[in-house]
Steps between C-alpha positions, in 0.01 A plus 500: 500500500505717188412811702807444721718468192348817356560693823859374511558603137359849563716541812811395308421737215451793739822424686697470177397832349612705800869408476726771358807462288843516657652844532727603213870446565679821405855482369683817405638500149837614621729398218535504125316744282187515716646773719498844355331831521274712289594863454280752677369804320366833625150353537611246760510191283608210728867423524708235678266203459518201732409167342366199691427154362216291640295199398126441526347164413280490191144620575596611854444857615792718603461804721793740505523784749777756473524742791720807461700638790340759730653795313449368145218572258287248311647189349537455125529134406429248229471123469612302195472136409834348407852629537642740245865507400546864598316781669438690177189283456363626833561870446161656432269432793289809441373395156515123542714458190644168611303230320514249786378729776238370741455828682644843446438814696522703812422329825224724627358700213589715206688768690794378707455779753129457583511235773805589702808341653505143627172385340522139374415410143338159445444308180338157454489291187425141398780324316343402168835523323688180591763363738788735421630767739355849532698820549393772739667831415489774761605853418701679762276799449592841629432591860415847627870587489523406133774248571357233270544215744223323687498247779226239480390162626341214308215310659349179370160365596530238775220253574301599809432273796146434375638376169733258674211382719279432199781319322571278802127432543480397136797266538341354812177433310694332219675280757167417664348406165798278415483332840127432463557345156756257644260394777 
């Protein structure tokens, strides 16, 4: 009898660890002092930032993928924990001067022109900070025309079919165990 309980416990543990966190819910920060731009210089410092707010449960892992448009160069983006009162606190992505930054840098390497147009940039992190919102700042980096605007899409990790199957199998085993206890 104990071996059956042990097998059931192992099966439940395996099914539980495969479940992923829910995808982040992106909300544009479209009002107040969050909107703004950072002045570009002759070295191509990012200008015209777009800010997005999202939430990740404590100790869950977030995976962010930013894909530039087909004619745009690499993405420059940063992620911060907590909302700031104005964009001046987000201004220096190259040096990581913002004290609350989780990640700062170019999407695909140290040179924004090494990978090429349309290549997605992905960043994953585990939320060890708390239950407050995060901010994803995306620079509308220059395209090959030097226009300083970039089209992009945000993609969040979505649980795969296998994950859902394992989760449902785990719930079924929990139901079976509860039913056997009542009998």
